[in-house]
């Protein structure tokens, strides 16, 4: 992990990799993230940058690798998936988050986009299945409940290699 992290840094910074931050643009060159539709959210969720630039320290990088590893528990994976899918960082998945989530999963091209009616029906179905307290949003515990009933979640959500 240290070798992979330090290779993302310019040569002159590699000696001090433990105290360096890798820019988001470099993190996005990793093969595991290059084709991931949530790549920007992943960087945002795992970055502890006070500058808000989504750069990563070695510790951030390790956290990200550990969540994506096969040995991470489904609770850990679902917790981070929830944070990644919570596009507005308000600790709930509302209709807007669900629409962005569906668009990320189906692709950004016009031919793969759902119609407004299809999107509305899909969001309604998701909420009917997941929104246990019927408040119009999905909180972390509701999300984890749904995920616990879906054994292929980690693989399908891109949280495993």
PDB file of C-alpha atoms in Angstrom:
ATOM      1  CA  UNK A   1       0.000   0.000   0.000  1.00  0.00           C
ATOM      2  CA  UNK A   2       2.851   2.380   0.896  1.00  0.00           C
ATOM      3  CA  UNK A   3       4.588   1.652  -2.416  1.00  0.00           C
ATOM      4  CA  UNK A   4       1.382   2.288  -4.408  1.00  0.00           C
ATOM      5  CA  UNK A   5       0.729   5.502  -2.496  1.00  0.00           C
ATOM      6  CA  UNK A   6       4.272   6.849  -2.896  1.00  0.00           C
ATOM      7  CA  UNK A   7       4.210   6.071  -6.647  1.00  0.00           C
ATOM      8  CA  UNK A   8       1.322   8.525  -6.978  1.00  0.00           C
ATOM      9  CA  UNK A   9       3.581  11.330  -5.704  1.00  0.00           C
ATOM     10  CA  UNK A  10       6.135  13.286  -7.750  1.00  0.00           C
ATOM     11  CA  UNK A  11       9.616  11.741  -7.425  1.00  0.00           C
ATOM     12  CA  UNK A  12      10.912  14.563  -5.218  1.00  0.00           C
ATOM     13  CA  UNK A  13       8.120  14.025  -2.652  1.00  0.00           C
ATOM     14  CA  UNK A  14       8.369  10.231  -2.361  1.00  0.00           C
ATOM     15  CA  UNK A  15      10.879  10.293   0.514  1.00  0.00           C
ATOM     16  CA  UNK A  16       8.292  12.057   2.681  1.00  0.00           C
ATOM     17  CA  UNK A  17       5.260  10.051   1.538  1.00  0.00           C
ATOM     18  CA  UNK A  18       4.009   9.618   5.110  1.00  0.00           C
ATOM     19  CA  UNK A  19       3.467  13.363   5.482  1.00  0.00           C
ATOM     20  CA  UNK A  20       2.486  14.114   1.861  1.00  0.00           C
ATOM     21  CA  UNK A  21      -0.962  14.396   0.320  1.00  0.00           C
ATOM     22  CA  UNK A  22      -1.726  12.954  -3.092  1.00  0.00           C
ATOM     23  CA  UNK A  23      -3.953  15.176  -5.238  1.00  0.00           C
ATOM     24  CA  UNK A  24      -7.355  13.822  -6.227  1.00  0.00           C
ATOM     25  CA  UNK A  25      -6.310  13.887  -9.900  1.00  0.00           C
ATOM     26  CA  UNK A  26      -3.584  11.339  -9.109  1.00  0.00           C
ATOM     27  CA  UNK A  27      -5.869   9.151  -6.972  1.00  0.00           C
ATOM     28  CA  UNK A  28      -8.275   8.980  -9.923  1.00  0.00           C
ATOM     29  CA  UNK A  29      -5.535   7.408 -12.071  1.00  0.00           C
ATOM     30  CA  UNK A  30      -5.699   4.209  -9.997  1.00  0.00           C
ATOM     31  CA  UNK A  31      -7.077   1.389 -12.173  1.00  0.00           C
ATOM     32  CA  UNK A  32      -9.590   0.475  -9.439  1.00  0.00           C
ATOM     33  CA  UNK A  33     -11.133   3.952  -9.592  1.00  0.00           C
ATOM     34  CA  UNK A  34     -10.655   4.888 -13.233  1.00  0.00           C
ATOM     35  CA  UNK A  35     -13.910   3.279 -14.408  1.00  0.00           C
ATOM     36  CA  UNK A  36     -15.852   3.582 -11.146  1.00  0.00           C
ATOM     37  CA  UNK A  37     -18.901   5.857 -11.612  1.00  0.00           C
ATOM     38  CA  UNK A  38     -18.528   6.971  -7.975  1.00  0.00           C
ATOM     39  CA  UNK A  39     -14.823   7.863  -8.227  1.00  0.00           C
ATOM     40  CA  UNK A  40     -15.308  11.520  -7.215  1.00  0.00           C
ATOM     41  CA  UNK A  41     -17.547  10.606  -4.275  1.00  0.00           C
ATOM     42  CA  UNK A  42     -15.057   7.954  -3.126  1.00  0.00           C
ATOM     43  CA  UNK A  43     -12.268  10.543  -3.030  1.00  0.00           C
ATOM     44  CA  UNK A  44     -14.538  12.983  -1.208  1.00  0.00           C
ATOM     45  CA  UNK A  45     -15.633  10.469   1.428  1.00  0.00           C
ATOM     46  CA  UNK A  46     -12.155   9.149   2.220  1.00  0.00           C
ATOM     47  CA  UNK A  47     -10.279  12.465   2.090  1.00  0.00           C
ATOM     48  CA  UNK A  48      -9.563  14.272   5.349  1.00  0.00           C
ATOM     49  CA  UNK A  49      -8.256  17.341   3.518  1.00  0.00           C
ATOM     50  CA  UNK A  50      -9.050  20.540   5.392  1.00  0.00           C
ATOM     51  CA  UNK A  51      -8.672  22.415   2.104  1.00  0.00           C
ATOM     52  CA  UNK A  52     -11.648  20.486   0.688  1.00  0.00           C
ATOM     53  CA  UNK A  53      -9.657  19.435  -2.392  1.00  0.00           C
ATOM     54  CA  UNK A  54     -10.261  15.687  -1.816  1.00  0.00           C
ATOM     55  CA  UNK A  55      -6.511  14.995  -1.706  1.00  0.00           C
ATOM     56  CA  UNK A  56      -5.485  11.979   0.371  1.00  0.00           C
ATOM     57  CA  UNK A  57      -2.928  11.329   3.048  1.00  0.00           C
ATOM     58  CA  UNK A  58      -1.391   7.879   3.371  1.00  0.00           C
ATOM     59  CA  UNK A  59      -3.818   7.196   6.235  1.00  0.00           C
ATOM     60  CA  UNK A  60      -6.792   8.201   4.025  1.00  0.00           C
ATOM     61  CA  UNK A  61      -5.454   5.904   1.310  1.00  0.00           C
ATOM     62  CA  UNK A  62      -5.154   3.009   3.772  1.00  0.00           C
ATOM     63  CA  UNK A  63      -8.710   3.603   4.999  1.00  0.00           C
ATOM     64  CA  UNK A  64      -9.973   3.470   1.418  1.00  0.00           C
ATOM     65  CA  UNK A  65      -8.037   0.281   0.628  1.00  0.00           C
ATOM     66  CA  UNK A  66      -9.250  -1.416   3.805  1.00  0.00           C
ATOM     67  CA  UNK A  67     -12.922  -0.704   3.040  1.00  0.00           C
ATOM     68  CA  UNK A  68     -12.505  -2.064  -0.489  1.00  0.00           C
ATOM     69  CA  UNK A  69     -10.629  -5.165   0.714  1.00  0.00           C
ATOM     70  CA  UNK A  70     -12.273  -8.574   0.891  1.00  0.00           C
ATOM     71  CA  UNK A  71     -11.684  -8.663   4.652  1.00  0.00           C
ATOM     72  CA  UNK A  72     -13.837  -5.597   5.436  1.00  0.00           C
ATOM     73  CA  UNK A  73     -17.141  -6.491   7.090  1.00  0.00           C
ATOM     74  CA  UNK A  74     -20.437  -5.900   5.313  1.00  0.00           C
ATOM     75  CA  UNK A  75     -21.311  -3.314   8.012  1.00  0.00           C
ATOM     76  CA  UNK A  76     -18.178  -1.313   7.182  1.00  0.00           C
ATOM     77  CA  UNK A  77     -18.780  -1.635   3.436  1.00  0.00           C
ATOM     78  CA  UNK A  78     -22.419  -0.588   3.728  1.00  0.00           C
ATOM     79  CA  UNK A  79     -21.535   2.353   6.006  1.00  0.00           C
ATOM     80  CA  UNK A  80     -19.104   3.740   3.431  1.00  0.00           C
ATOM     81  CA  UNK A  81     -21.416   2.935   0.501  1.00  0.00           C
ATOM     82  CA  UNK A  82     -24.127   4.938   2.256  1.00  0.00           C
ATOM     83  CA  UNK A  83     -21.733   7.877   2.657  1.00  0.00           C
ATOM     84  CA  UNK A  84     -20.683   7.613  -1.001  1.00  0.00           C
ATOM     85  CA  UNK A  85     -24.331   7.536  -2.167  1.00  0.00           C
ATOM     86  CA  UNK A  86     -25.262  10.483   0.120  1.00  0.00           C
ATOM     87  CA  UNK A  87     -24.296  13.096  -2.480  1.00  0.00           C
ATOM     88  CA  UNK A  88     -25.363  16.089  -0.368  1.00  0.00           C
ATOM     89  CA  UNK A  89     -23.738  14.773   2.832  1.00  0.00           C
ATOM     90  CA  UNK A  90     -26.888  15.204   4.928  1.00  0.00           C
ATOM     91  CA  UNK A  91     -26.867  11.656   6.395  1.00  0.00           C
ATOM     92  CA  UNK A  92     -29.956  10.571   4.452  1.00  0.00           C
ATOM     93  CA  UNK A  93     -30.613   9.309   0.955  1.00  0.00           C
ATOM     94  CA  UNK A  94     -33.402  11.504  -0.372  1.00  0.00           C
ATOM     95  CA  UNK A  95     -34.996  11.599  -3.815  1.00  0.00           C
ATOM     96  CA  UNK A  96     -32.189  13.754  -5.253  1.00  0.00           C
ATOM     97  CA  UNK A  97     -29.500  11.379  -3.927  1.00  0.00           C
ATOM     98  CA  UNK A  98     -31.388   8.398  -5.345  1.00  0.00           C
ATOM     99  CA  UNK A  99     -31.720  10.089  -8.746  1.00  0.00           C
ATOM    100  CA  UNK A 100     -27.976  10.838  -8.825  1.00  0.00           C
ATOM    101  CA  UNK A 101     -27.263   7.257  -7.711  1.00  0.00           C
ATOM    102  CA  UNK A 102     -29.412   5.779 -10.488  1.00  0.00           C
ATOM    103  CA  UNK A 103     -27.822   8.092 -13.073  1.00  0.00           C
ATOM    104  CA  UNK A 104     -24.331   7.005 -11.955  1.00  0.00           C
ATOM    105  CA  UNK A 105     -25.304   3.346 -12.220  1.00  0.00           C
ATOM    106  CA  UNK A 106     -27.036   3.597 -15.596  1.00  0.00           C
ATOM    107  CA  UNK A 107     -24.494   5.871 -17.255  1.00  0.00           C
ATOM    108  CA  UNK A 108     -24.576   9.489 -18.259  1.00  0.00           C
ATOM    109  CA  UNK A 109     -25.458   9.003 -21.944  1.00  0.00           C
ATOM    110  CA  UNK A 110     -28.876  10.049 -23.238  1.00  0.00           C
ATOM    111  CA  UNK A 111     -29.577   6.543 -24.554  1.00  0.00           C
ATOM    112  CA  UNK A 112     -29.086   5.012 -21.094  1.00  0.00           C
ATOM    113  CA  UNK A 113     -30.962   7.653 -19.092  1.00  0.00           C
ATOM    114  CA  UNK A 114     -34.337   6.793 -17.673  1.00  0.00           C
ATOM    115  CA  UNK A 115     -37.342   8.912 -18.593  1.00  0.00           C
ATOM    116  CA  UNK A 116     -38.796  11.104 -15.846  1.00  0.00           C
ATOM    117  CA  UNK A 117     -41.646   8.629 -15.361  1.00  0.00           C
ATOM    118  CA  UNK A 118     -39.270   5.651 -15.184  1.00  0.00           C
ATOM    119  CA  UNK A 119     -37.013   7.489 -12.721  1.00  0.00           C
ATOM    120  CA  UNK A 120     -39.965   8.454 -10.535  1.00  0.00           C
ATOM    121  CA  UNK A 121     -41.278   4.871 -10.528  1.00  0.00           C
ATOM    122  CA  UNK A 122     -37.845   3.460  -9.661  1.00  0.00           C
ATOM    123  CA  UNK A 123     -37.314   5.954  -6.817  1.00  0.00           C
ATOM    124  CA  UNK A 124     -40.815   5.193  -5.528  1.00  0.00           C
ATOM    125  CA  UNK A 125     -40.029   1.451  -5.593  1.00  0.00           C
ATOM    126  CA  UNK A 126     -36.714   2.001  -3.778  1.00  0.00           C
ATOM    127  CA  UNK A 127     -38.420   4.069  -1.074  1.00  0.00           C
ATOM    128  CA  UNK A 128     -41.264   1.562  -0.677  1.00  0.00           C
ATOM    129  CA  UNK A 129     -38.708  -1.222  -0.195  1.00  0.00           C
ATOM    130  CA  UNK A 130     -36.265   0.697   2.012  1.00  0.00           C
ATOM    131  CA  UNK A 131     -37.946   3.578   3.846  1.00  0.00           C
ATOM    132  CA  UNK A 132     -39.108   1.707   6.941  1.00  0.00           C
ATOM    133  CA  UNK A 133     -40.190   4.801   8.920  1.00  0.00           C
ATOM    134  CA  UNK A 134     -41.941   6.282   5.836  1.00  0.00           C
ATOM    135  CA  UNK A 135     -40.291   9.712   6.155  1.00  0.00           C
ATOM    136  CA  UNK A 136     -39.432   9.916   2.448  1.00  0.00           C
ATOM    137  CA  UNK A 137     -35.717   9.282   2.962  1.00  0.00           C
ATOM    138  CA  UNK A 138     -33.433   6.341   3.665  1.00  0.00           C
ATOM    139  CA  UNK A 139     -31.235   6.618   6.762  1.00  0.00           C
ATOM    140  CA  UNK A 140     -28.148   4.525   7.476  1.00  0.00           C
ATOM    141  CA  UNK A 141     -29.958   1.849   9.507  1.00  0.00           C
ATOM    142  CA  UNK A 142     -32.641   1.446   6.816  1.00  0.00           C
ATOM    143  CA  UNK A 143     -29.924   1.203   4.166  1.00  0.00           C
ATOM    144  CA  UNK A 144     -28.004  -1.401   6.172  1.00  0.00           C
ATOM    145  CA  UNK A 145     -31.226  -3.385   6.702  1.00  0.00           C
ATOM    146  CA  UNK A 146     -31.818  -3.567   2.945  1.00  0.00           C
ATOM    147  CA  UNK A 147     -28.158  -4.404   2.289  1.00  0.00           C
ATOM    148  CA  UNK A 148     -28.220  -7.209   4.862  1.00  0.00           C
ATOM    149  CA  UNK A 149     -30.882  -8.900   2.747  1.00  0.00           C
ATOM    150  CA  UNK A 150     -28.745  -8.575  -0.390  1.00  0.00           C
ATOM    151  CA  UNK A 151     -25.729 -10.928  -0.247  1.00  0.00           C
ATOM    152  CA  UNK A 152     -24.304  -9.641  -3.554  1.00  0.00           C
ATOM    153  CA  UNK A 153     -24.293  -6.012  -2.364  1.00  0.00           C
ATOM    154  CA  UNK A 154     -20.524  -5.595  -1.857  1.00  0.00           C
ATOM    155  CA  UNK A 155     -19.712  -7.044  -5.261  1.00  0.00           C
ATOM    156  CA  UNK A 156     -22.425  -5.118  -7.111  1.00  0.00           C
ATOM    157  CA  UNK A 157     -21.679  -1.818  -5.386  1.00  0.00           C
ATOM    158  CA  UNK A 158     -18.078  -2.000  -6.535  1.00  0.00           C
ATOM    159  CA  UNK A 159     -16.759  -2.361  -2.995  1.00  0.00           C
ATOM    160  CA  UNK A 160     -14.853  -5.551  -3.779  1.00  0.00           C
ATOM    161  CA  UNK A 161     -12.213  -6.279  -6.329  1.00  0.00           C
TER     162      UNK A 161
END
